[in-house]
Coordinates of C-alpha atoms and ligand atoms in Angstrom, one line a residue:
M30 CA 27.3 44.7 6.0
A31 CA 25.0 42.4 4.1
R32 CA 21.5 41.9 5.6
P33 CA 19.9 38.4 5.7
T34 CA 17.6 38.3 2.7
T35 CA 14.2 36.8 2.5
T36 CA 13.1 35.0 -0.6
Y37 CA 10.0 33.1 -1.5
V38 CA 10.5 29.6 -3.0
C39 CA 7.9 27.8 -5.0
Q40 CA 7.5 24.3 -3.5
S41 CA 6.5 22.8 -6.8
C42 CA 9.0 24.2 -9.3
G43 CA 11.7 25.7 -7.2
A44 CA 11.4 29.3 -8.6
Q45 CA 12.5 32.1 -6.3
T46 CA 11.0 35.6 -5.9
R47 CA 11.6 38.5 -3.6
Q48 CA 7.9 39.1 -3.1
F49 CA 5.1 36.9 -1.9
F50 CA 2.5 35.9 -4.5
G51 CA -0.6 33.7 -4.1
R52 CA 0.3 32.0 -7.3
C53 CA 3.8 31.1 -8.6
S54 CA 4.5 33.2 -11.7
S55 CA 6.7 30.5 -13.2
C56 CA 4.7 27.3 -12.9
G57 CA 1.3 28.7 -12.1
A58 CA 0.8 26.6 -8.9
W59 CA -1.4 28.2 -6.2
N60 CA -0.3 28.7 -2.7
S61 CA 3.0 27.1 -3.2
L62 CA 5.4 29.9 -2.2
V63 CA 7.2 29.4 1.1
E64 CA 9.3 32.0 2.9
Q65 CA 13.0 31.2 3.2
T66 CA 15.8 33.2 4.8
A67 CA 19.2 33.0 3.2
P68 CA 22.4 33.5 5.2
A69 CA 23.8 37.0 5.2
S70 CA 27.2 36.4 3.7
D71 CA 27.6 35.3 0.2
T72 CA 30.4 32.7 0.3
R73 CA 30.2 31.9 -3.4
R74 CA 33.4 32.7 -5.3
R75 CA 32.9 35.3 -7.9
R76 CA 34.0 34.5 -11.4
P77 CA 36.8 36.8 -12.7
V78 CA 35.3 39.3 -15.1
A79 CA 36.3 39.1 -18.8
A80 CA 38.7 42.1 -18.6
D81 CA 40.7 40.3 -15.9
A82 CA 40.8 37.1 -17.9
S83 CA 42.2 38.8 -21.0
A84 CA 44.8 40.5 -18.9
A85 CA 46.0 37.2 -17.4
S86 CA 49.1 35.6 -18.7
P87 CA 48.5 33.9 -22.1
R88 CA 50.2 30.6 -21.0
Q89 CA 47.5 29.5 -18.6
P90 CA 47.2 25.7 -18.3
R91 CA 44.5 24.4 -20.5
R92 CA 41.8 22.3 -18.9
S93 CA 39.9 21.1 -21.9
E94 CA 41.1 18.4 -24.2
P95 CA 40.1 17.0 -27.6
I96 CA 37.1 14.7 -27.2
A97 CA 38.9 11.9 -29.1
A98 CA 41.8 12.0 -26.5
V99 CA 39.5 11.7 -23.5
G100 CA 40.2 8.4 -21.8
E101 CA 37.4 5.9 -21.7
R102 CA 36.5 3.6 -18.8
P103 CA 34.5 0.6 -19.7
L104 CA 31.0 0.9 -18.1
Q105 CA 30.8 -1.7 -15.5
R106 CA 27.1 -2.2 -14.6
L107 CA 25.9 -3.8 -11.4
G108 CA 23.1 -6.2 -11.8
S109 CA 20.2 -5.3 -9.5
G110 CA 19.2 -8.9 -8.9
Y111 CA 16.1 -8.4 -11.0
G112 CA 16.0 -8.7 -14.8
E113 CA 13.0 -6.4 -15.0
L114 CA 14.7 -3.6 -13.0
D115 CA 18.0 -4.1 -15.0
R116 CA 16.1 -3.7 -18.3
V117 CA 14.5 -0.4 -17.2
L118 CA 17.9 0.9 -16.0
G119 CA 19.4 0.0 -19.4
G120 CA 21.3 -3.1 -18.3
G121 CA 22.0 -2.5 -14.6
L122 CA 23.2 0.1 -12.2
V123 CA 26.0 2.3 -13.2
P124 CA 28.6 3.0 -10.4
G125 CA 28.5 6.7 -9.3
S126 CA 25.0 7.3 -10.8
L127 CA 21.9 8.6 -9.1
V128 CA 18.6 7.0 -9.8
L129 CA 15.4 8.5 -8.5
L130 CA 12.4 6.1 -8.0
G131 CA 9.1 7.8 -7.8
G132 CA 5.6 6.5 -7.2
D133 CA 2.4 6.8 -5.2
P134 CA 2.5 5.9 -1.5
G135 CA 2.1 2.2 -0.8
I136 CA 2.8 1.2 -4.4
G137 CA 5.9 -0.8 -3.3
K138 CA 9.0 1.4 -3.7
S139 CA 10.5 0.4 -0.4
T140 CA 9.7 -3.2 -1.1
L141 CA 11.3 -3.2 -4.5
L142 CA 14.5 -1.5 -3.3
L143 CA 14.8 -3.6 -0.2
Q144 CA 14.5 -6.8 -2.3
S145 CA 17.0 -5.5 -4.8
A146 CA 19.4 -4.3 -2.1
E147 CA 19.3 -7.7 -0.5
A148 CA 20.0 -9.4 -3.9
M149 CA 22.9 -7.1 -4.6
A150 CA 24.3 -7.5 -1.2
T151 CA 25.5 -11.0 -2.1
R152 CA 27.9 -9.5 -4.6
C153 CA 28.9 -6.0 -3.2
S154 CA 28.5 -3.8 -0.2
V155 CA 25.1 -2.2 0.1
L156 CA 23.8 0.5 2.5
Y157 CA 20.1 0.9 3.0
V158 CA 19.2 4.2 4.6
S159 CA 15.7 4.2 6.0
A160 CA 14.6 7.7 6.8
E161 CA 10.9 6.9 6.9
E162 CA 10.7 3.6 8.8
S163 CA 12.5 2.5 11.9
A164 CA 15.1 -0.2 11.8
Q165 CA 12.6 -2.6 13.4
Q166 CA 10.1 -2.0 10.7
V167 CA 12.6 -2.6 7.9
K168 CA 13.9 -5.7 9.7
L169 CA 10.3 -7.1 9.9
R170 CA 9.7 -6.5 6.2
W171 CA 13.1 -8.0 5.4
R172 CA 12.3 -11.1 7.3
R173 CA 8.9 -11.4 5.6
L174 CA 10.5 -11.1 2.2
A175 CA 13.1 -13.7 3.0
E176 CA 10.4 -16.1 4.1
G177 CA 8.4 -15.4 1.0
A178 CA 11.5 -16.1 -1.1
S179 CA 12.1 -19.5 0.5
E180 CA 8.5 -20.4 -0.2
V181 CA 8.9 -19.4 -3.9
E182 CA 12.1 -21.5 -3.9
G183 CA 10.2 -24.5 -2.7
E184 CA 7.5 -24.0 -5.2
M185 CA 9.6 -23.4 -8.3
G186 CA 12.5 -25.6 -7.6
G187 CA 15.0 -22.7 -7.3
E188 CA 14.4 -20.6 -10.3
G189 CA 15.7 -17.0 -10.8
P190 CA 18.6 -15.3 -9.1
A191 CA 16.6 -13.1 -6.6
P192 CA 14.8 -15.8 -4.6
R193 CA 18.1 -17.7 -4.3
A194 CA 19.8 -14.5 -3.0
L195 CA 17.0 -14.1 -0.5
V196 CA 17.3 -17.6 0.7
R197 CA 21.0 -17.1 1.3
A198 CA 20.1 -14.0 3.2
Q199 CA 17.8 -16.0 5.4
A200 CA 20.6 -18.4 6.1
R201 CA 22.8 -15.5 6.9
A202 CA 20.2 -14.2 9.3
E203 CA 21.4 -16.8 11.8
A204 CA 24.9 -15.5 11.3
P205 CA 24.4 -11.8 11.0
E206 CA 28.1 -10.8 11.1
S207 CA 28.5 -12.0 7.5
A208 CA 25.5 -10.0 6.1
G209 CA 26.4 -7.7 3.2
L210 CA 23.4 -5.4 3.7
Q211 CA 23.9 -2.6 6.1
L212 CA 20.9 -0.8 7.5
L213 CA 20.9 2.8 8.8
A214 CA 17.7 4.3 10.2
E215 CA 18.5 8.0 10.2
T216 CA 17.0 11.3 8.9
D217 CA 19.9 13.6 9.5
L218 CA 21.8 14.2 6.3
E219 CA 25.1 14.8 8.0
L220 CA 25.1 11.4 9.7
V221 CA 24.0 9.7 6.4
L222 CA 26.9 11.4 4.6
Q223 CA 29.3 10.3 7.3
E224 CA 28.2 6.7 7.1
L225 CA 28.5 6.8 3.3
E226 CA 32.1 8.0 3.6
A227 CA 33.0 5.5 6.3
L228 CA 31.5 2.5 4.5
R229 CA 32.1 3.5 0.9
P230 CA 29.4 1.1 -0.3
A231 CA 29.0 0.2 -3.9
V232 CA 25.3 0.8 -3.7
A233 CA 23.2 2.9 -1.3
V234 CA 19.5 3.2 -1.1
I235 CA 17.9 6.3 0.4
D236 CA 14.3 5.8 1.4
S237 CA 13.2 8.6 1.0
I238 CA 14.9 11.8 -0.1
Q239 CA 11.9 13.9 1.2
A240 CA 12.4 12.5 4.7
L241 CA 16.1 13.5 5.0
H242 CA 16.9 16.8 6.5
D243 CA 19.9 19.1 6.5
G244 CA 20.3 20.7 10.0
E245 CA 22.0 23.8 8.4
L246 CA 18.8 24.8 6.7
S247 CA 15.9 26.3 8.6
S248 CA 13.1 24.9 6.3
A249 CA 11.1 21.7 7.1
P250 CA 12.0 18.3 5.7
G251 CA 10.5 17.7 2.3
S252 CA 10.6 21.4 1.3
V253 CA 12.3 22.4 -1.9
A254 CA 15.4 23.8 -0.3
Q255 CA 15.9 20.7 1.8
V256 CA 15.3 18.2 -1.0
R257 CA 17.6 20.1 -3.3
E258 CA 20.4 20.5 -0.8
C259 CA 20.2 16.8 0.4
A260 CA 20.2 15.5 -3.2
A261 CA 23.1 17.7 -4.2
A262 CA 25.2 16.6 -1.2
L263 CA 24.4 13.0 -1.9
A264 CA 25.2 13.4 -5.6
R265 CA 28.6 14.9 -4.8
I266 CA 29.6 12.0 -2.5
A267 CA 28.2 9.5 -5.0
K268 CA 30.3 10.8 -7.8
R269 CA 33.4 11.1 -5.6
Q270 CA 33.4 7.6 -4.3
D271 CA 31.6 5.8 -7.2
T272 CA 28.6 4.8 -5.2
A273 CA 25.5 4.1 -7.1
L274 CA 22.6 5.8 -5.3
L275 CA 19.0 4.8 -5.5
L276 CA 16.7 7.6 -4.1
V277 CA 13.1 7.1 -3.4
G278 CA 11.0 10.2 -4.2
H279 CA 7.4 10.9 -3.4
V280 CA 4.7 11.8 -5.9
T281 CA 2.3 14.7 -5.3
K282 CA -1.5 14.5 -5.5
E283 CA -1.3 15.5 -9.2
G284 CA 1.1 12.7 -10.0
M285 CA 4.2 14.8 -10.3
L286 CA 7.4 13.9 -8.6
A287 CA 7.3 16.0 -5.4
G288 CA 10.2 18.4 -5.0
P289 CA 11.6 20.7 -7.5
K290 CA 12.2 19.9 -11.1
V291 CA 15.9 20.5 -10.3
L292 CA 15.9 17.1 -8.6
E293 CA 15.0 15.5 -11.9
H294 CA 17.8 17.4 -13.6
L295 CA 20.3 16.4 -10.9
V296 CA 19.9 12.7 -11.1
D297 CA 20.9 10.4 -14.0
A298 CA 17.8 8.4 -14.2
V299 CA 14.2 8.9 -13.1
L300 CA 12.1 5.7 -12.8
T301 CA 8.4 5.7 -11.9
F302 CA 6.7 2.8 -10.3
E303 CA 3.0 2.7 -11.0
G304 CA 0.1 0.4 -10.8
D305 CA -3.5 0.0 -9.9
R306 CA -4.4 -0.1 -6.3
F307 CA -6.9 -2.8 -7.2
A308 CA -4.6 -4.9 -9.4
S309 CA -1.5 -6.7 -8.1
H310 CA 0.8 -5.9 -11.0
R311 CA 3.1 -3.0 -10.9
L312 CA 4.8 -1.3 -13.9
L313 CA 8.3 0.2 -13.7
R314 CA 9.2 2.8 -16.3
A315 CA 12.2 5.0 -17.1
V316 CA 11.1 8.6 -17.6
K317 CA 14.7 9.8 -18.0
N318 CA 17.9 7.7 -18.4
R319 CA 21.3 9.0 -19.1
F320 CA 22.6 5.4 -19.5
G321 CA 19.9 3.7 -21.5
A322 CA 16.7 4.1 -23.4
T323 CA 13.5 5.5 -21.8
H324 CA 10.1 4.0 -22.3
E325 CA 11.3 0.6 -21.3
L326 CA 8.9 -1.3 -19.1
G327 CA 9.4 -3.7 -16.2
V328 CA 6.5 -5.7 -14.9
F329 CA 6.2 -6.9 -11.3
E330 CA 3.5 -8.5 -9.3
M331 CA 2.9 -7.7 -5.6
R332 CA 2.5 -11.0 -3.8
G333 CA 1.7 -11.6 -0.1
R334 CA 5.4 -11.7 0.5
G335 CA 7.1 -9.3 -1.7
L336 CA 7.4 -8.4 -5.4
A337 CA 7.9 -11.1 -8.0
E338 CA 9.0 -10.4 -11.6
V339 CA 6.5 -11.1 -14.4
S340 CA 8.6 -12.3 -17.3
N341 CA 5.5 -13.0 -19.5
P342 CA 3.4 -9.9 -19.0
S343 CA 1.2 -10.4 -22.1
E344 CA -0.7 -13.1 -20.2
L345 CA -1.6 -10.5 -17.6
F346 CA -3.2 -8.2 -20.1
L347 CA -5.1 -10.9 -22.0
G348 CA -8.6 -11.3 -20.8
S349 CA -10.8 -14.4 -20.9
E350 CA -10.1 -17.4 -23.2
E351 CA -13.6 -17.1 -24.6
P352 CA -13.9 -14.3 -27.2
S353 CA -17.0 -12.2 -26.7
A354 CA -18.7 -9.5 -28.7
G355 CA -16.9 -6.2 -28.5
T356 CA -13.5 -7.4 -27.7
A357 CA -10.4 -7.0 -29.8
T358 CA -6.7 -7.9 -29.2
I359 CA -3.9 -5.5 -30.1
V360 CA -0.1 -5.7 -29.7
A361 CA 1.2 -2.6 -28.0
C362 CA 4.9 -1.8 -27.8
E363 CA 6.4 -0.4 -24.6
G364 CA 10.0 0.5 -25.5
T365 CA 11.3 -2.6 -27.1
R366 CA 8.8 -4.8 -25.4
P367 CA 5.7 -6.0 -27.2
L368 CA 2.6 -6.6 -25.1
V369 CA -0.5 -8.4 -26.3
V370 CA -3.5 -6.5 -24.8
E371 CA -7.2 -7.1 -24.9
L372 CA -9.6 -4.1 -25.5
Q373 CA -13.3 -4.1 -24.7
A374 CA -15.9 -1.8 -26.1
L375 CA -19.5 -1.3 -25.2
V376 CA -21.7 0.6 -27.7
S377 CA -25.4 1.2 -26.7
T378 CA -28.1 3.6 -27.6
T379 CA -27.8 6.8 -25.7
S380 CA -30.4 8.4 -23.5
Y381 CA -28.6 11.7 -23.2
A382 CA -28.6 14.7 -25.5
S383 CA -24.9 14.2 -26.1
P384 CA -23.7 10.6 -26.0
R385 CA -21.3 9.5 -23.3
R386 CA -17.8 8.5 -24.3
T387 CA -15.7 7.0 -21.5
A388 CA -12.3 5.3 -22.0
T389 CA -10.0 3.7 -19.4
G390 CA -6.5 3.1 -20.5
I391 CA -6.8 5.1 -23.7
G392 CA -7.1 8.8 -24.2
T393 CA -10.7 10.0 -24.6
N394 CA -9.7 12.3 -27.5
R395 CA -8.2 9.4 -29.4
L396 CA -11.5 7.5 -28.9
H397 CA -13.5 10.5 -30.2
Q398 CA -11.3 10.7 -33.2
I399 CA -11.7 7.0 -34.0
L400 CA -15.5 7.2 -33.6
A401 CA -15.5 10.2 -36.0
V402 CA -13.5 8.2 -38.6
L403 CA -15.9 5.2 -38.3
E404 CA -18.9 7.5 -38.6
K405 CA -17.6 9.2 -41.7
H406 CA -16.0 6.4 -43.6
L407 CA -18.2 3.5 -42.6
G408 CA -21.4 5.4 -42.3
L409 CA -22.1 4.1 -38.8
P410 CA -24.4 6.5 -36.8
L411 CA -22.2 6.3 -33.7
S412 CA -23.1 9.8 -32.6
R413 CA -26.4 8.4 -31.4
F414 CA -24.7 5.8 -29.2
D415 CA -22.9 5.8 -25.9
C416 CA -19.4 4.3 -26.2
Y417 CA -17.3 2.8 -23.4
L418 CA -13.9 1.4 -23.9
A419 CA -11.6 -0.4 -21.5
V420 CA -8.1 -1.8 -21.7
A421 CA -7.7 -5.1 -19.8
G422 CA -5.4 -5.2 -16.8
G423 CA -5.4 -1.5 -16.1
L424 CA -2.6 -0.8 -18.7
E425 CA -2.3 2.7 -20.3
V426 CA -2.0 2.3 -24.1
E427 CA -0.8 5.6 -25.5
E428 CA 0.5 4.6 -29.0
P429 CA -1.6 5.1 -32.1
A430 CA -0.9 1.5 -33.2
A431 CA -3.9 0.6 -31.0
D432 CA -6.3 2.5 -33.2
L433 CA -7.4 -0.4 -35.4
G434 CA -8.0 -2.5 -32.4
V435 CA -10.2 0.2 -30.9
A436 CA -12.1 0.6 -34.1
A437 CA -12.7 -3.2 -34.4
A438 CA -13.9 -3.5 -30.8
V439 CA -16.3 -0.6 -31.3
V440 CA -17.7 -2.0 -34.5
A441 CA -17.9 -5.5 -33.1
S442 CA -19.9 -4.2 -30.2
Y443 CA -22.1 -2.1 -32.4
R444 CA -22.9 -5.0 -34.7
D445 CA -22.9 -7.6 -31.9
L446 CA -20.2 -9.5 -33.7
T447 CA -17.4 -11.7 -32.3
L448 CA -14.0 -11.4 -33.9
P449 CA -12.6 -14.8 -35.0
P450 CA -10.5 -16.2 -32.2
G451 CA -6.7 -15.8 -32.6
T452 CA -6.8 -12.4 -34.4
V453 CA -4.7 -9.4 -33.5
L454 CA -5.1 -6.0 -35.0
I455 CA -2.3 -3.5 -35.5
G456 CA -2.4 -0.2 -37.2
E457 CA -2.9 3.6 -36.9
L458 CA -6.0 5.2 -38.3
G459 CA -5.6 8.3 -40.4
L460 CA -8.4 10.9 -40.4
G461 CA -9.0 10.0 -44.0
G462 CA -9.8 6.4 -43.0
Q463 CA -6.5 5.1 -44.2
L464 CA -4.4 2.6 -42.3
R465 CA -0.9 4.0 -41.4
P466 CA 2.1 1.8 -40.9
V467 CA 3.4 1.4 -37.3
G468 CA 6.9 0.8 -35.9
Q469 CA 8.3 -2.5 -34.7
L470 CA 5.8 -4.6 -36.5
E471 CA 8.2 -7.5 -36.6
L472 CA 8.5 -7.6 -32.8
R473 CA 4.7 -7.4 -32.5
L474 CA 4.0 -10.2 -34.9
Q475 CA 6.6 -12.4 -33.1
E476 CA 5.0 -11.8 -29.8
A477 CA 1.5 -12.5 -31.2
S478 CA 2.7 -15.8 -32.7
R479 CA 4.4 -16.8 -29.5
L480 CA 1.1 -16.5 -27.6
G481 CA -0.7 -18.6 -30.1
F482 CA -2.4 -16.0 -32.3
T483 CA -2.9 -17.1 -35.9
R484 CA -4.2 -14.1 -37.8
A485 CA -2.9 -10.5 -37.9
V486 CA -4.5 -7.6 -39.6
V487 CA -1.8 -5.0 -40.4
P488 CA -1.3 -2.0 -42.6
K489 CA -0.5 -2.5 -46.3
G490 CA 3.1 -2.7 -47.5
S491 CA 4.6 -4.2 -44.3
G492 CA 6.9 -6.5 -46.4
L493 CA 6.7 -9.1 -43.7
A494 CA 4.9 -11.8 -45.6
R495 CA 8.0 -14.1 -45.4
L496 CA 8.3 -13.6 -41.6
A497 CA 4.6 -14.2 -41.0
A498 CA 4.8 -17.4 -43.0
G499 CA 7.7 -18.6 -40.9
L500 CA 5.6 -17.8 -37.8
D501 CA 2.6 -19.7 -39.0
L502 CA 0.7 -16.4 -38.9
Q503 CA -1.9 -15.4 -41.5
L504 CA -1.0 -11.9 -42.5
L505 CA -4.0 -9.8 -43.7
E506 CA -2.8 -6.5 -45.1
A507 CA -5.3 -3.6 -45.6
G508 CA -5.0 -0.1 -46.9
G509 CA -8.0 1.4 -45.1
V510 CA -10.1 0.9 -42.1
A511 CA -13.1 -0.5 -44.0
E512 CA -10.9 -3.1 -45.7
A513 CA -9.2 -4.0 -42.5
L514 CA -12.5 -4.5 -40.6
V515 CA -13.9 -6.6 -43.4
A516 CA -10.7 -8.8 -43.3
A517 CA -10.9 -9.0 -39.5
L518 CA -14.6 -9.6 -39.0
G519 CA -15.3 -11.6 -42.2
V520 CA -18.4 -9.5 -42.9
N521 CA -18.8 -5.9 -44.0
P522 CA -19.8 -3.9 -41.0
A523 CA -21.1 -1.1 -43.2
D524 CA -23.5 -3.4 -45.1
D525 CA -26.8 -2.9 -43.4
R526 CA -26.7 0.7 -42.4
A527 CA -28.9 1.6 -39.5
Ligands
TYD7 P1 5.8 -0.2 0.3 O1 7.0 -0.8 -0.3 O2 5.9 0.1 1.7 O3 5.3 1.1 -0.5 P2 6.0 2.5 -0.7 O4 7.4 2.4 -0.1 O5 6.0 2.7 -2.2 O6 5.2 3.5 0.1 O7 4.7 -1.2 0.0 C1 3.6 -1.2 0.8 C2 2.4 -2.0 0.2 O8 2.8 -3.2 -0.4 C3 1.6 -2.3 1.4 O9 0.3 -1.7 1.1 C4 1.5 -3.8 1.5 C5 2.0 -4.3 0.2 N1 2.9 -5.4 0.4 C6 2.5 -6.7 0.0 O10 1.4 -6.9 -0.4 N2 3.3 -7.8 0.2 C7 4.5 -7.6 0.8 O11 5.3 -8.6 0.9 C8 5.0 -6.3 1.2 C9 6.3 -6.2 1.8 C10 4.1 -5.3 1.0
MG8 MG1 8.2 3.4 1.5

């Protein structure tokens, strides 16, 4: 008779061992192994061994078919009620898909999904499963959001699909029998599955997957085994009855999605909702998407009564109207979305043995590299200066196309110069001081022109002179960083060497 076996499961990566270790040998996390007792009997069906298979009759029915003969169903996407969310999803929710939404606590995941569920409920059946909050709490929030929507409606004269949907919802609040949004406050997986089967909704929101628990497992809610089991059970039912599932997932202290990596493999899309605690805007990104591109960006703003879409985010990341010394404007691209962003640099004489270099919104290594290039190729003695760099609006700019902007901001601060107003800088710096071409230059120039910029410094050989002329944009092409800075600043920053 088989004995119950004890295994140790890592709570951060899901790896299993038969022995306890203080540190997971697979992902290196400390103190993450938790004991788990597996049931004695192994009910899994064993696969026939190869010898058996070859002995079987040769005329077994074939299960595979040529890929060209596989029938296609047109992909019918459901609009989420928010253009920004649809964009990140790749054009809307796909029936039968699983979407995991991760984010820090209090960032607005529940708010986003409740607003979206309400908007979708006007067109299809939606079930909102609240495992974290009571029905009363969700109802209170829902009412607040509906009130906020009616205010927005009054202000803006009825713009956008979502506020209208919410106003209709408020009207329905008086006649609740017609409401399309069903609410279930439950943490037991079995009851949630039963409700999903009974209702067969087109969309279901599970808030959150970590709060659900499967009574058959002994481990605590939120543990790896629970999260994996709950997600797998939900995935099976979603695929079977074509329900689009939106799962909320927690983020650990380190910023990883809590629960095992297997959860990310199980779902079709992983979205992260991030933002600054101190700023009101929130960024929605796709980390993985089986039905669309990743690195798309959706921008929302947290208002007093719910989240509002920001359709013109560049204005959010542009600083003051008045140009000042040490600021430069770049055009960053997030997916297919160009964003005009202001950078600020502060360069001052250091009083430390090794100068301080601090960057917010840009990698410090990138800043070090750009400072080294400026020192070497422009002869600026920057190693005797502290350098601070900040991206306006709390945005993270990862792409190298921001390099030229960083260099210009640093040099402008060092020389106490102000860049001529209406200038954007786009280009990657090579270690040899050359300016490298960047992708999607056309989109970037169009966005800059749309926001009223009149000069753009870009790498040589863009071939976009005609486009720029059409956009009323003065295109300054440069082959190297020195040439680009002379073009941008109008003076040679290397002239009077300190
Ligand atoms: P919530 O959606 O509960 O976050 P999460 O589910 O990601 O933990 O959002 C909570 C925060 O949002 C809370 O700190 C208050 C703020 N908030 C507003 O500012 N306005 C609103 O209308 C709502 C509903 C929330
Ligand atoms: Mg929540």
